[in-house]
PDB file of C-alpha atoms in Angstrom:
ATOM      1  CA  UNK A   1     -45.552  15.968 -52.603  1.00 73.00           C
ATOM      2  CA  UNK A   2     -47.547  13.048 -53.979  1.00 75.00           C
ATOM      3  CA  UNK A   3     -50.920  14.792 -53.650  1.00 81.00           C
ATOM      4  CA  UNK A   4     -49.784  18.133 -55.069  1.00 87.00           C
ATOM      5  CA  UNK A   5     -50.554  17.418 -58.739  1.00 90.00           C
ATOM      6  CA  UNK A   6     -54.374  17.865 -58.686  1.00 91.00           C
ATOM      7  CA  UNK A   7     -54.139  21.191 -56.837  1.00 92.00           C
ATOM      8  CA  UNK A   8     -51.329  22.469 -59.039  1.00 94.00           C
ATOM      9  CA  UNK A   9     -53.192  21.337 -62.158  1.00 94.00           C
ATOM     10  CA  UNK A  10     -56.243  23.325 -61.074  1.00 94.00           C
ATOM     11  CA  UNK A  11     -54.146  26.471 -60.666  1.00 94.00           C
ATOM     12  CA  UNK A  12     -52.411  25.886 -64.005  1.00 94.00           C
ATOM     13  CA  UNK A  13     -55.713  25.335 -65.858  1.00 94.00           C
ATOM     14  CA  UNK A  14     -57.023  28.616 -64.463  1.00 95.00           C
ATOM     15  CA  UNK A  15     -53.669  30.276 -65.237  1.00 93.00           C
ATOM     16  CA  UNK A  16     -53.495  31.151 -61.557  1.00 95.00           C
ATOM     17  CA  UNK A  17     -49.713  31.142 -61.387  1.00 93.00           C
ATOM     18  CA  UNK A  18     -49.760  33.005 -58.099  1.00 91.00           C
ATOM     19  CA  UNK A  19     -51.795  30.218 -56.531  1.00 94.00           C
ATOM     20  CA  UNK A  20     -49.571  27.585 -58.126  1.00 93.00           C
ATOM     21  CA  UNK A  21     -46.460  29.229 -56.716  1.00 93.00           C
ATOM     22  CA  UNK A  22     -47.994  29.719 -53.276  1.00 93.00           C
ATOM     23  CA  UNK A  23     -49.079  26.068 -53.107  1.00 93.00           C
ATOM     24  CA  UNK A  24     -45.645  24.836 -54.170  1.00 94.00           C
ATOM     25  CA  UNK A  25     -43.856  27.160 -51.733  1.00 94.00           C
ATOM     26  CA  UNK A  26     -46.030  25.963 -48.870  1.00 93.00           C
ATOM     27  CA  UNK A  27     -45.394  22.334 -49.761  1.00 93.00           C
ATOM     28  CA  UNK A  28     -41.644  22.940 -49.884  1.00 95.00           C
ATOM     29  CA  UNK A  29     -41.712  24.694 -46.511  1.00 95.00           C
ATOM     30  CA  UNK A  30     -43.542  21.690 -45.060  1.00 94.00           C
ATOM     31  CA  UNK A  31     -40.918  19.362 -46.509  1.00 96.00           C
ATOM     32  CA  UNK A  32     -38.031  21.444 -45.178  1.00 96.00           C
ATOM     33  CA  UNK A  33     -39.442  21.476 -41.639  1.00 96.00           C
ATOM     34  CA  UNK A  34     -39.977  17.701 -41.680  1.00 95.00           C
ATOM     35  CA  UNK A  35     -36.877  16.522 -43.520  1.00 97.00           C
ATOM     36  CA  UNK A  36     -34.153  18.817 -42.138  1.00 97.00           C
ATOM     37  CA  UNK A  37     -34.045  17.076 -38.723  1.00 97.00           C
ATOM     38  CA  UNK A  38     -34.401  13.638 -40.317  1.00 97.00           C
ATOM     39  CA  UNK A  39     -31.405  14.285 -42.575  1.00 97.00           C
ATOM     40  CA  UNK A  40     -29.328  15.748 -39.744  1.00 97.00           C
ATOM     41  CA  UNK A  41     -30.206  12.976 -37.323  1.00 97.00           C
ATOM     42  CA  UNK A  42     -29.440  10.211 -39.804  1.00 97.00           C
ATOM     43  CA  UNK A  43     -26.112  11.846 -40.634  1.00 97.00           C
ATOM     44  CA  UNK A  44     -25.100  12.257 -36.984  1.00 97.00           C
ATOM     45  CA  UNK A  45     -26.281   8.805 -35.906  1.00 97.00           C
ATOM     46  CA  UNK A  46     -25.159   6.959 -39.028  1.00 97.00           C
ATOM     47  CA  UNK A  47     -22.517   4.858 -37.278  1.00 97.00           C
ATOM     48  CA  UNK A  48     -24.581   4.053 -34.154  1.00 97.00           C
ATOM     49  CA  UNK A  49     -27.573   3.016 -36.286  1.00 97.00           C
ATOM     50  CA  UNK A  50     -25.509   0.875 -38.660  1.00 97.00           C
ATOM     51  CA  UNK A  51     -23.705  -0.780 -35.745  1.00 96.00           C
ATOM     52  CA  UNK A  52     -26.981  -1.429 -33.936  1.00 95.00           C
ATOM     53  CA  UNK A  53     -28.701  -3.018 -36.929  1.00 95.00           C
ATOM     54  CA  UNK A  54     -25.927  -4.900 -38.723  1.00 95.00           C
ATOM     55  CA  UNK A  55     -22.995  -5.520 -36.358  1.00 92.00           C
ATOM     56  CA  UNK A  56     -24.095  -8.719 -34.652  1.00 87.00           C
ATOM     57  CA  UNK A  57     -21.917 -11.092 -32.673  1.00 84.00           C
ATOM     58  CA  UNK A  58     -18.748 -12.352 -34.343  1.00 87.00           C
ATOM     59  CA  UNK A  59     -20.089 -12.139 -37.886  1.00 88.00           C
ATOM     60  CA  UNK A  60     -18.194 -10.776 -40.855  1.00 90.00           C
ATOM     61  CA  UNK A  61     -19.779  -7.330 -40.464  1.00 94.00           C
ATOM     62  CA  UNK A  62     -17.573  -5.709 -37.823  1.00 92.00           C
ATOM     63  CA  UNK A  63     -16.063  -2.295 -37.032  1.00 94.00           C
ATOM     64  CA  UNK A  64     -14.539  -1.528 -40.429  1.00 95.00           C
ATOM     65  CA  UNK A  65     -17.663  -2.632 -42.297  1.00 96.00           C
ATOM     66  CA  UNK A  66     -19.773  -0.488 -39.983  1.00 96.00           C
ATOM     67  CA  UNK A  67     -17.554   2.554 -40.551  1.00 97.00           C
ATOM     68  CA  UNK A  68     -17.611   2.208 -44.334  1.00 97.00           C
ATOM     69  CA  UNK A  69     -21.378   1.679 -44.431  1.00 97.00           C
ATOM     70  CA  UNK A  70     -21.995   4.573 -42.042  1.00 98.00           C
ATOM     71  CA  UNK A  71     -19.940   6.891 -44.238  1.00 97.00           C
ATOM     72  CA  UNK A  72     -22.097   6.008 -47.230  1.00 97.00           C
ATOM     73  CA  UNK A  73     -25.261   6.484 -45.167  1.00 97.00           C
ATOM     74  CA  UNK A  74     -24.054   9.885 -43.968  1.00 97.00           C
ATOM     75  CA  UNK A  75     -23.312  10.815 -47.578  1.00 97.00           C
ATOM     76  CA  UNK A  76     -26.820   9.880 -48.679  1.00 97.00           C
ATOM     77  CA  UNK A  77     -28.682  11.241 -45.635  1.00 97.00           C
ATOM     78  CA  UNK A  78     -28.924  14.889 -46.817  1.00 97.00           C
ATOM     79  CA  UNK A  79     -30.715  13.471 -49.837  1.00 97.00           C
ATOM     80  CA  UNK A  80     -33.800  12.977 -47.659  1.00 97.00           C
ATOM     81  CA  UNK A  81     -34.337  16.721 -47.914  1.00 97.00           C
ATOM     82  CA  UNK A  82     -33.146  17.224 -51.482  1.00 97.00           C
ATOM     83  CA  UNK A  83     -34.944  14.238 -53.021  1.00 97.00           C
ATOM     84  CA  UNK A  84     -38.186  15.221 -51.275  1.00 96.00           C
ATOM     85  CA  UNK A  85     -37.976  18.772 -52.633  1.00 96.00           C
ATOM     86  CA  UNK A  86     -37.391  17.402 -56.131  1.00 96.00           C
ATOM     87  CA  UNK A  87     -40.469  15.205 -55.713  1.00 95.00           C
ATOM     88  CA  UNK A  88     -42.508  18.316 -54.914  1.00 95.00           C
ATOM     89  CA  UNK A  89     -41.154  20.498 -57.724  1.00 95.00           C
ATOM     90  CA  UNK A  90     -41.655  18.184 -60.708  1.00 95.00           C
ATOM     91  CA  UNK A  91     -45.494  18.039 -60.418  1.00 95.00           C
ATOM     92  CA  UNK A  92     -45.567  21.791 -61.092  1.00 95.00           C
ATOM     93  CA  UNK A  93     -44.212  21.126 -64.578  1.00 96.00           C
ATOM     94  CA  UNK A  94     -46.630  18.263 -65.151  1.00 94.00           C
ATOM     95  CA  UNK A  95     -49.459  20.599 -64.130  1.00 95.00           C
ATOM     96  CA  UNK A  96     -48.241  23.021 -66.811  1.00 95.00           C
ATOM     97  CA  UNK A  97     -48.351  20.176 -69.354  1.00 95.00           C
ATOM     98  CA  UNK A  98     -44.560  20.220 -69.577  1.00 96.00           C
ATOM     99  CA  UNK A  99     -42.977  16.805 -69.215  1.00 95.00           C
ATOM    100  CA  UNK A 100     -39.889  17.634 -71.256  1.00 97.00           C
ATOM    101  CA  UNK A 101     -38.188  20.110 -68.947  1.00 97.00           C
ATOM    102  CA  UNK A 102     -37.802  17.739 -65.970  1.00 97.00           C
ATOM    103  CA  UNK A 103     -36.456  15.082 -68.336  1.00 97.00           C
ATOM    104  CA  UNK A 104     -33.956  17.471 -69.916  1.00 97.00           C
ATOM    105  CA  UNK A 105     -32.797  18.717 -66.530  1.00 97.00           C
ATOM    106  CA  UNK A 106     -32.571  15.122 -65.352  1.00 96.00           C
ATOM    107  CA  UNK A 107     -30.401  14.142 -68.326  1.00 97.00           C
ATOM    108  CA  UNK A 108     -28.084  17.060 -67.559  1.00 96.00           C
ATOM    109  CA  UNK A 109     -27.987  15.857 -63.942  1.00 97.00           C
ATOM    110  CA  UNK A 110     -27.023  12.346 -65.041  1.00 97.00           C
ATOM    111  CA  UNK A 111     -24.040  13.786 -66.915  1.00 97.00           C
ATOM    112  CA  UNK A 112     -22.938  15.873 -63.931  1.00 97.00           C
ATOM    113  CA  UNK A 113     -23.402  12.916 -61.610  1.00 98.00           C
ATOM    114  CA  UNK A 114     -21.314  10.672 -63.852  1.00 98.00           C
ATOM    115  CA  UNK A 115     -18.507  13.244 -63.967  1.00 98.00           C
ATOM    116  CA  UNK A 116     -18.542  13.681 -60.181  1.00 98.00           C
ATOM    117  CA  UNK A 117     -18.565   9.913 -59.683  1.00 97.00           C
ATOM    118  CA  UNK A 118     -15.471   9.535 -61.854  1.00 97.00           C
ATOM    119  CA  UNK A 119     -13.720  12.377 -60.008  1.00 97.00           C
ATOM    120  CA  UNK A 120     -14.635  10.793 -56.673  1.00 97.00           C
ATOM    121  CA  UNK A 121     -13.070   7.485 -57.676  1.00 96.00           C
ATOM    122  CA  UNK A 122      -9.961   9.151 -59.067  1.00 97.00           C
ATOM    123  CA  UNK A 123      -9.312  11.834 -56.449  1.00 97.00           C
ATOM    124  CA  UNK A 124     -10.713  10.781 -53.100  1.00 97.00           C
ATOM    125  CA  UNK A 125      -8.616   8.637 -50.723  1.00 96.00           C
ATOM    126  CA  UNK A 126      -9.291   4.963 -50.163  1.00 95.00           C
ATOM    127  CA  UNK A 127     -12.277   4.438 -47.905  1.00 94.00           C
ATOM    128  CA  UNK A 128     -13.974   7.641 -49.045  1.00 97.00           C
ATOM    129  CA  UNK A 129     -14.531   7.040 -52.756  1.00 97.00           C
ATOM    130  CA  UNK A 130     -17.975   5.526 -52.206  1.00 97.00           C
ATOM    131  CA  UNK A 131     -18.877   8.496 -50.001  1.00 97.00           C
ATOM    132  CA  UNK A 132     -18.076  10.803 -52.897  1.00 97.00           C
ATOM    133  CA  UNK A 133     -20.385   8.789 -55.136  1.00 97.00           C
ATOM    134  CA  UNK A 134     -23.201   9.068 -52.588  1.00 97.00           C
ATOM    135  CA  UNK A 135     -22.588  12.774 -52.122  1.00 97.00           C
ATOM    136  CA  UNK A 136     -22.502  13.300 -55.884  1.00 97.00           C
ATOM    137  CA  UNK A 137     -26.013  11.910 -56.185  1.00 97.00           C
ATOM    138  CA  UNK A 138     -27.290  14.302 -53.538  1.00 98.00           C
ATOM    139  CA  UNK A 139     -25.429  17.286 -54.997  1.00 98.00           C
ATOM    140  CA  UNK A 140     -26.702  16.546 -58.500  1.00 98.00           C
ATOM    141  CA  UNK A 141     -30.271  16.358 -57.241  1.00 97.00           C
ATOM    142  CA  UNK A 142     -29.767  19.717 -55.527  1.00 97.00           C
ATOM    143  CA  UNK A 143     -28.609  21.222 -58.830  1.00 97.00           C
ATOM    144  CA  UNK A 144     -31.683  19.760 -60.521  1.00 97.00           C
ATOM    145  CA  UNK A 145     -33.938  21.359 -57.900  1.00 96.00           C
ATOM    146  CA  UNK A 146     -32.310  24.760 -58.329  1.00 95.00           C
ATOM    147  CA  UNK A 147     -32.494  24.544 -62.130  1.00 96.00           C
ATOM    148  CA  UNK A 148     -36.170  23.572 -62.089  1.00 96.00           C
ATOM    149  CA  UNK A 149     -37.053  26.355 -59.647  1.00 94.00           C
ATOM    150  CA  UNK A 150     -35.245  28.947 -61.774  1.00 94.00           C
ATOM    151  CA  UNK A 151     -36.993  27.740 -64.928  1.00 95.00           C
ATOM    152  CA  UNK A 152     -40.373  27.700 -63.186  1.00 94.00           C
ATOM    153  CA  UNK A 153     -39.851  31.225 -61.857  1.00 92.00           C
ATOM    154  CA  UNK A 154     -38.908  32.536 -65.295  1.00 92.00           C
ATOM    155  CA  UNK A 155     -41.898  30.849 -66.863  1.00 90.00           C
ATOM    156  CA  UNK A 156     -44.580  31.833 -64.346  1.00 89.00           C
ATOM    157  CA  UNK A 157     -43.027  34.619 -62.275  1.00 84.00           C
ATOM    158  CA  UNK A 158     -44.819  33.162 -59.268  1.00 78.00           C
ATOM    159  CA  UNK A 159     -42.166  31.753 -56.982  1.00 80.00           C
ATOM    160  CA  UNK A 160     -40.723  33.904 -54.211  1.00 79.00           C
ATOM    161  CA  UNK A 161     -37.521  32.661 -52.659  1.00 76.00           C
ATOM    162  CA  UNK A 162     -37.704  34.774 -49.501  1.00 78.00           C
ATOM    163  CA  UNK A 163     -40.163  32.688 -47.474  1.00 81.00           C
ATOM    164  CA  UNK A 164     -38.552  29.403 -48.435  1.00 89.00           C
ATOM    165  CA  UNK A 165     -35.056  30.724 -47.741  1.00 92.00           C
ATOM    166  CA  UNK A 166     -36.035  31.898 -44.245  1.00 93.00           C
ATOM    167  CA  UNK A 167     -37.641  28.563 -43.459  1.00 95.00           C
ATOM    168  CA  UNK A 168     -34.656  26.674 -44.854  1.00 95.00           C
ATOM    169  CA  UNK A 169     -32.183  28.744 -42.834  1.00 96.00           C
ATOM    170  CA  UNK A 170     -34.188  28.348 -39.621  1.00 96.00           C
ATOM    171  CA  UNK A 171     -34.773  24.625 -40.072  1.00 97.00           C
ATOM    172  CA  UNK A 172     -31.135  23.918 -40.937  1.00 97.00           C
ATOM    173  CA  UNK A 173     -29.920  25.905 -37.933  1.00 97.00           C
ATOM    174  CA  UNK A 174     -32.361  24.094 -35.652  1.00 98.00           C
ATOM    175  CA  UNK A 175     -31.309  20.746 -37.139  1.00 98.00           C
ATOM    176  CA  UNK A 176     -27.604  21.569 -36.694  1.00 97.00           C
ATOM    177  CA  UNK A 177     -28.083  22.507 -33.045  1.00 97.00           C
ATOM    178  CA  UNK A 178     -30.185  19.401 -32.532  1.00 98.00           C
ATOM    179  CA  UNK A 179     -27.459  17.310 -34.166  1.00 97.00           C
ATOM    180  CA  UNK A 180     -24.774  18.653 -31.839  1.00 97.00           C
ATOM    181  CA  UNK A 181     -26.943  17.840 -28.825  1.00 97.00           C
ATOM    182  CA  UNK A 182     -27.770  14.356 -30.149  1.00 97.00           C
ATOM    183  CA  UNK A 183     -24.102  13.557 -30.757  1.00 96.00           C
ATOM    184  CA  UNK A 184     -23.114  14.517 -27.215  1.00 96.00           C
ATOM    185  CA  UNK A 185     -26.105  12.793 -25.634  1.00 97.00           C
ATOM    186  CA  UNK A 186     -25.583   9.539 -27.529  1.00 97.00           C
ATOM    187  CA  UNK A 187     -21.930   9.309 -26.514  1.00 96.00           C
ATOM    188  CA  UNK A 188     -22.769   9.988 -22.867  1.00 97.00           C
ATOM    189  CA  UNK A 189     -25.733   7.583 -22.841  1.00 97.00           C
ATOM    190  CA  UNK A 190     -23.778   4.746 -24.443  1.00 97.00           C
ATOM    191  CA  UNK A 191     -20.844   5.232 -22.072  1.00 96.00           C
ATOM    192  CA  UNK A 192     -23.212   5.125 -19.088  1.00 97.00           C
ATOM    193  CA  UNK A 193     -25.318   2.170 -20.238  1.00 96.00           C
ATOM    194  CA  UNK A 194     -22.790  -0.166 -21.901  1.00 94.00           C
ATOM    195  CA  UNK A 195     -21.103  -1.362 -18.654  1.00 95.00           C
ATOM    196  CA  UNK A 196     -24.479  -2.130 -17.043  1.00 93.00           C
ATOM    197  CA  UNK A 197     -26.277  -4.241 -19.657  1.00 94.00           C
ATOM    198  CA  UNK A 198     -25.986  -6.205 -22.879  1.00 94.00           C
ATOM    199  CA  UNK A 199     -24.263  -4.142 -25.566  1.00 93.00           C
ATOM    200  CA  UNK A 200     -27.119  -4.339 -28.077  1.00 94.00           C
ATOM    201  CA  UNK A 201     -29.637  -3.220 -25.482  1.00 96.00           C
ATOM    202  CA  UNK A 202     -27.360  -0.354 -24.473  1.00 97.00           C
ATOM    203  CA  UNK A 203     -26.929   0.669 -28.113  1.00 97.00           C
ATOM    204  CA  UNK A 204     -30.678   0.570 -28.724  1.00 97.00           C
ATOM    205  CA  UNK A 205     -31.470   2.612 -25.636  1.00 97.00           C
ATOM    206  CA  UNK A 206     -28.757   5.147 -26.454  1.00 98.00           C
ATOM    207  CA  UNK A 207     -30.029   5.597 -30.015  1.00 97.00           C
ATOM    208  CA  UNK A 208     -33.679   5.721 -28.930  1.00 97.00           C
ATOM    209  CA  UNK A 209     -33.015   8.204 -26.151  1.00 97.00           C
ATOM    210  CA  UNK A 210     -30.982  10.408 -28.480  1.00 97.00           C
ATOM    211  CA  UNK A 211     -33.708  10.361 -31.130  1.00 97.00           C
ATOM    212  CA  UNK A 212     -36.444  11.233 -28.638  1.00 97.00           C
ATOM    213  CA  UNK A 213     -34.406  14.051 -27.113  1.00 97.00           C
ATOM    214  CA  UNK A 214     -33.501  15.270 -30.597  1.00 97.00           C
ATOM    215  CA  UNK A 215     -37.163  15.397 -31.636  1.00 97.00           C
ATOM    216  CA  UNK A 216     -38.081  17.474 -28.597  1.00 97.00           C
ATOM    217  CA  UNK A 217     -35.086  19.762 -29.076  1.00 97.00           C
ATOM    218  CA  UNK A 218     -35.824  20.317 -32.747  1.00 98.00           C
ATOM    219  CA  UNK A 219     -39.481  21.018 -32.022  1.00 96.00           C
ATOM    220  CA  UNK A 220     -38.581  23.707 -29.509  1.00 97.00           C
ATOM    221  CA  UNK A 221     -35.955  25.264 -31.766  1.00 97.00           C
ATOM    222  CA  UNK A 222     -38.240  25.169 -34.796  1.00 96.00           C
ATOM    223  CA  UNK A 223     -40.928  26.968 -32.780  1.00 95.00           C
ATOM    224  CA  UNK A 224     -38.426  29.775 -32.292  1.00 96.00           C
ATOM    225  CA  UNK A 225     -36.646  29.812 -35.663  1.00 95.00           C
ATOM    226  CA  UNK A 226     -39.363  28.927 -38.179  1.00 93.00           C
ATOM    227  CA  UNK A 227     -42.659  29.429 -36.377  1.00 93.00           C
ATOM    228  CA  UNK A 228     -44.789  30.373 -39.451  1.00 92.00           C
ATOM    229  CA  UNK A 229     -43.732  27.249 -41.365  1.00 93.00           C
ATOM    230  CA  UNK A 230     -44.367  25.071 -38.309  1.00 91.00           C
ATOM    231  CA  UNK A 231     -47.826  26.596 -37.981  1.00 92.00           C
ATOM    232  CA  UNK A 232     -48.500  25.851 -41.661  1.00 91.00           C
ATOM    233  CA  UNK A 233     -47.418  22.259 -41.159  1.00 90.00           C
ATOM    234  CA  UNK A 234     -49.780  21.796 -38.204  1.00 91.00           C
ATOM    235  CA  UNK A 235     -52.643  23.349 -40.168  1.00 90.00           C
ATOM    236  CA  UNK A 236     -52.010  21.133 -43.190  1.00 86.00           C
ATOM    237  CA  UNK A 237     -51.790  18.041 -40.985  1.00 86.00           C
ATOM    238  CA  UNK A 238     -55.106  18.868 -39.289  1.00 88.00           C
ATOM    239  CA  UNK A 239     -56.715  19.500 -42.685  1.00 83.00           C
ATOM    240  CA  UNK A 240     -55.455  16.165 -44.013  1.00 79.00           C
ATOM    241  CA  UNK A 241     -56.802  14.347 -40.952  1.00 83.00           C
ATOM    242  CA  UNK A 242     -60.171  16.074 -41.340  1.00 84.00           C
ATOM    243  CA  UNK A 243     -60.371  15.024 -44.999  1.00 77.00           C
ATOM    244  CA  UNK A 244     -59.585  11.429 -44.056  1.00 78.00           C
ATOM    245  CA  UNK A 245     -62.352  11.413 -41.452  1.00 82.00           C
ATOM    246  CA  UNK A 246     -64.747  13.026 -43.931  1.00 72.00           C
TER     247      UNK A 246
END
């Protein structure tokens, strides 16, 4: 997303809106393939990761603190995907010499986020209010992404939702199946390892094993469910490596 601006600016200067849209779509497909499993994995393993990192000995940070922190982490985790997409979309407007639209959409998002935060504090039960605030931030960013894409499509007529939607559906399905496997594997691994070694070592091995197995599982599922986007990602990675060597 960071390196998109020069390419998008070239397309915009040449009024090549088809090229601008194709470049942005490809970047978003890359982001979806990368970030969908990261968001799912961090959501599923929120409590094990928080417990592993912060719950040490007889300190003040114990089970309840871990649960509350993990809930907030799980609320924020889907933002890995949403925030990354937003980071890719805004350079398209800068390339079109339009800095106002992202700001206006962002101001609208701040208002929606504030309203949702207030509703979360007022309506959600104790122990979940902060989760609502985290989720509100992610949801507001998603609305911003949708609004910017709609505006960009109306302005340039270049974006096609079909390819991105297929990639998104395939990646989310693969990430969901991966998440179910990771959840089961982590529980089984921790139950098997905890009686045989130090708890922290058992937790680390259980998390590491689950992450490694999840990566392999997602890779196999993505090859089946979103093969074209995965091929694009490999091509773009090889191109980036070649440019670095050059």
